[in-house]
Tab-separated table of C-alpha atoms and ligand atoms in Angstrom:
chain	number	residue	atom	x	y	z
A	1	UNK	CA	0.000	0.000	0.000
A	2	UNK	CA	1.339	3.419	-0.925
A	3	UNK	CA	0.973	5.735	2.077
A	4	UNK	CA	-1.590	8.016	0.474
A	5	UNK	CA	-4.599	9.640	2.054
A	6	UNK	CA	-6.981	7.633	-0.132
A	7	UNK	CA	-5.360	4.287	0.700
A	8	UNK	CA	-5.360	5.149	4.379
A	9	UNK	CA	-9.060	6.000	4.200
A	10	UNK	CA	-9.706	2.645	2.539
A	11	UNK	CA	-7.803	0.834	5.289
A	12	UNK	CA	-9.523	2.810	8.041
A	13	UNK	CA	-13.001	2.144	6.683
A	14	UNK	CA	-12.224	-1.547	6.176
A	15	UNK	CA	-11.529	-1.970	9.886
A	16	UNK	CA	-13.744	0.742	11.371
A	17	UNK	CA	-17.520	1.041	11.112
A	18	UNK	CA	-18.341	3.226	14.119
A	19	UNK	CA	-19.348	6.727	13.091
A	20	UNK	CA	-17.678	8.336	16.094
A	21	UNK	CA	-14.366	6.606	15.367
A	22	UNK	CA	-14.528	7.629	11.708
A	23	UNK	CA	-15.264	11.197	12.772
A	24	UNK	CA	-12.299	11.065	15.148
A	25	UNK	CA	-10.101	9.897	12.267
A	26	UNK	CA	-11.346	12.725	10.036
A	27	UNK	CA	-10.841	15.333	12.746
A	28	UNK	CA	-7.268	14.252	13.447
A	29	UNK	CA	-6.630	14.081	9.700
A	30	UNK	CA	-7.874	17.632	9.151
A	31	UNK	CA	-5.771	18.941	12.044
A	32	UNK	CA	-2.583	17.128	11.032
A	33	UNK	CA	-3.206	18.174	7.410
A	34	UNK	CA	-3.497	21.797	8.546
A	35	UNK	CA	-0.115	21.548	10.230
A	36	UNK	CA	1.447	19.816	7.207
A	37	UNK	CA	0.544	22.872	5.136
A	38	UNK	CA	1.672	25.189	7.928
A	39	UNK	CA	5.091	23.504	8.146
A	40	UNK	CA	5.408	22.962	4.381
A	41	UNK	CA	5.470	19.156	4.764
A	42	UNK	CA	4.042	16.302	2.679
A	43	UNK	CA	0.336	16.773	3.328
A	44	UNK	CA	-0.849	13.544	1.715
A	45	UNK	CA	1.591	11.452	3.773
A	46	UNK	CA	0.757	13.286	6.993
A	47	UNK	CA	-2.971	12.831	6.368
A	48	UNK	CA	-2.415	9.101	5.763
A	49	UNK	CA	-0.616	8.698	9.105
A	50	UNK	CA	-3.388	10.584	10.891
A	51	UNK	CA	-6.162	8.490	9.352
A	52	UNK	CA	-4.357	5.284	10.275
A	53	UNK	CA	-3.440	6.153	13.869
A	54	UNK	CA	-6.548	4.503	15.373
A	55	UNK	CA	-7.448	2.212	12.458
A	56	UNK	CA	-7.396	-0.885	14.725
A	57	UNK	CA	-9.155	0.669	17.710
A	58	UNK	CA	-12.529	-0.900	16.980
A	59	UNK	CA	-11.057	-4.408	17.124
A	60	UNK	CA	-8.377	-3.539	19.700
A	61	UNK	CA	-10.060	-1.146	22.139
A	62	UNK	CA	-7.679	-1.725	25.055
A	63	UNK	CA	-4.094	-0.602	25.607
A	64	UNK	CA	-2.816	-4.155	25.801
A	65	UNK	CA	-3.663	-4.365	22.068
A	66	UNK	CA	-4.018	-0.848	20.617
A	67	UNK	CA	-2.098	0.222	18.646
A	68	UNK	CA	0.657	-2.388	18.907
A	69	UNK	CA	-1.408	-5.286	17.498
A	70	UNK	CA	-2.433	-3.099	14.589
A	71	UNK	CA	1.174	-2.551	13.508
A	72	UNK	CA	1.688	-6.044	11.997
A	73	UNK	CA	-1.496	-5.548	9.966
A	74	UNK	CA	-0.181	-2.271	8.542
A	75	UNK	CA	3.114	-3.986	7.662
A	76	UNK	CA	1.218	-6.869	6.071
A	77	UNK	CA	-0.716	-4.337	3.961
A	78	UNK	CA	2.632	-2.984	2.802
A	79	UNK	CA	2.662	0.382	4.533
A	80	UNK	CA	6.195	1.721	4.962
A	81	UNK	CA	7.880	1.541	8.333
A	82	UNK	CA	7.796	5.307	8.899
A	83	UNK	CA	3.983	5.188	8.812
A	84	UNK	CA	3.924	2.228	11.210
A	85	UNK	CA	6.360	3.935	13.596
A	86	UNK	CA	4.366	7.158	13.520
A	87	UNK	CA	1.146	5.306	14.297
A	88	UNK	CA	2.792	3.478	17.218
A	89	UNK	CA	4.284	6.693	18.604
A	90	UNK	CA	0.901	8.272	19.397
A	91	UNK	CA	0.317	5.846	22.266
A	92	UNK	CA	1.552	7.138	25.617
A	93	UNK	CA	1.820	3.642	27.128
A	94	UNK	CA	4.381	2.558	24.504
A	95	UNK	CA	6.652	5.475	25.471
A	96	UNK	CA	8.256	5.619	22.009
A	97	UNK	CA	10.264	8.691	21.031
A	98	UNK	CA	8.366	11.375	19.120
A	99	UNK	CA	11.431	12.260	17.117
A	100	UNK	CA	9.828	13.705	13.981
A	101	UNK	CA	7.664	16.744	13.436
A	102	UNK	CA	4.865	14.464	12.227
A	103	UNK	CA	4.951	12.350	15.411
A	104	UNK	CA	4.800	15.478	17.570
A	105	UNK	CA	1.967	16.882	15.479
A	106	UNK	CA	-0.068	13.671	15.532
A	107	UNK	CA	0.218	13.477	19.306
A	108	UNK	CA	-0.684	17.151	19.688
A	109	UNK	CA	-3.753	16.834	17.445
A	110	UNK	CA	-5.153	13.533	18.742
A	111	UNK	CA	-6.724	14.609	22.048
A	112	UNK	CA	-7.015	18.279	21.079
A	113	UNK	CA	-9.160	17.626	18.014
A	114	UNK	CA	-11.440	15.404	20.118
A	115	UNK	CA	-11.796	18.103	22.707
A	116	UNK	CA	-12.534	20.871	20.210
A	117	UNK	CA	-15.027	18.618	18.469
A	118	UNK	CA	-16.776	18.139	21.825
A	119	UNK	CA	-16.795	21.921	22.426
A	120	UNK	CA	-18.346	22.482	19.004
A	121	UNK	CA	-21.070	19.896	19.567
A	122	UNK	CA	-22.566	21.802	22.503
A	123	UNK	CA	-22.654	25.161	20.704
A	124	UNK	CA	-25.535	26.237	18.420
A	125	UNK	CA	-22.990	27.750	16.019
A	126	UNK	CA	-20.583	24.817	16.247
A	127	UNK	CA	-16.986	25.954	15.839
A	128	UNK	CA	-17.922	29.366	14.484
A	129	UNK	CA	-16.923	31.962	17.053
A	130	UNK	CA	-15.321	29.405	19.375
A	131	UNK	CA	-12.516	31.259	21.163
A	132	UNK	CA	-9.400	29.675	22.702
A	133	UNK	CA	-10.334	31.264	26.010
A	134	UNK	CA	-13.598	29.320	26.261
A	135	UNK	CA	-11.857	26.103	25.188
A	136	UNK	CA	-9.300	26.632	27.971
A	137	UNK	CA	-12.090	27.192	30.452
A	138	UNK	CA	-13.738	23.923	29.447
A	139	UNK	CA	-10.398	22.121	29.739
A	140	UNK	CA	-10.478	23.028	33.423
A	141	UNK	CA	-13.912	21.412	33.900
A	142	UNK	CA	-13.140	17.725	34.485
A	143	UNK	CA	-16.738	16.624	33.831
A	144	UNK	CA	-16.792	18.117	30.311
A	145	UNK	CA	-15.604	15.590	27.670
A	146	UNK	CA	-14.225	13.570	30.578
A	147	UNK	CA	-12.654	11.007	28.239
A	148	UNK	CA	-10.163	13.532	26.891
A	149	UNK	CA	-6.847	13.335	28.734
A	150	UNK	CA	-6.036	16.902	29.762
A	151	UNK	CA	-2.391	16.101	30.504
A	152	UNK	CA	-1.989	14.884	26.896
A	153	UNK	CA	-3.652	18.029	25.542
A	154	UNK	CA	-1.146	20.238	27.384
A	155	UNK	CA	1.848	17.967	26.710
A	156	UNK	CA	0.981	17.853	23.006
A	157	UNK	CA	1.035	21.619	22.552
A	158	UNK	CA	4.231	21.834	24.535
A	159	UNK	CA	5.971	19.138	22.481
A	160	UNK	CA	4.936	20.954	19.348
A	161	UNK	CA	6.373	24.155	20.778
A	162	UNK	CA	3.171	26.053	20.046
A	163	UNK	CA	1.363	28.229	22.537
A	164	UNK	CA	-1.817	26.531	23.768
A	165	UNK	CA	-4.157	29.283	22.550
A	166	UNK	CA	-2.494	29.266	19.135
A	167	UNK	CA	-2.804	25.486	18.903
A	168	UNK	CA	-6.484	25.655	19.872
A	169	UNK	CA	-7.117	28.332	17.224
A	170	UNK	CA	-5.268	26.279	14.593
A	171	UNK	CA	-7.289	23.138	15.297
A	172	UNK	CA	-10.561	25.113	15.279
A	173	UNK	CA	-9.588	26.516	11.876
A	174	UNK	CA	-8.648	23.034	10.650
A	175	UNK	CA	-11.964	21.496	11.692
A	176	UNK	CA	-14.279	24.264	10.469
A	177	UNK	CA	-14.260	23.163	6.799
A	178	UNK	CA	-15.378	19.630	7.767
A	179	UNK	CA	-18.051	20.721	10.261
A	180	UNK	CA	-20.714	18.888	8.276
A	181	UNK	CA	-18.822	15.595	8.323
A	182	UNK	CA	-18.247	15.982	12.044
A	183	UNK	CA	-21.953	16.505	12.738
A	184	UNK	CA	-21.381	20.114	13.831
A	185	UNK	CA	-23.689	23.033	13.229
A	186	UNK	CA	-22.387	26.332	11.877
A	187	UNK	CA	-23.341	29.982	12.242
A	188	UNK	CA	-25.332	29.608	9.022
A	189	UNK	CA	-27.520	26.924	10.649
A	190	UNK	CA	-28.176	29.129	13.664
A	191	UNK	CA	-29.150	32.163	11.572
B	1	FE2	FE1	-5.062	5.658	19.740
B	2	FE2	FE1	-6.889	8.918	18.423
């Protein structure tokens, strides 16, 4: 398999049927793709890595299997080792080095895109008008989107070397164009 966005989407949708997991994949893809453009990197490759990062989660929902048991499947499909390594590196429990810009970006976008998605879902205008300040406030409310690991949100921005508010604004901007696919309303819906 060539590590293209379209092949990665095919692999993801072969192994994943849950709408929320597919939306998570799309949100991380959009965020990582935003940063690929921002850094002048290979957007198609970065998007492929993002789409694949949780491709095995539906069949391997626990940390004793995800993502490590997915890696042999990716190798079997013929994905190159740098994709496999990047996918493995997003998992905190594997404690692998995040020694490329893509690995840092994937980690920084994984929990953050989930959190911003959750913020958008409770707003009548979705992501439109969502300010970093209100995202930060919600990050401090443990009961809101309780499944999102706050420590990973903060560590991700730090590893990327981007100010938290800037990172929030970037991910909001990245997700806005796919609001419809993410099930989010927009200011146009509220008008
Ligand atoms: Fe994961
Ligand atoms: Fe993820």
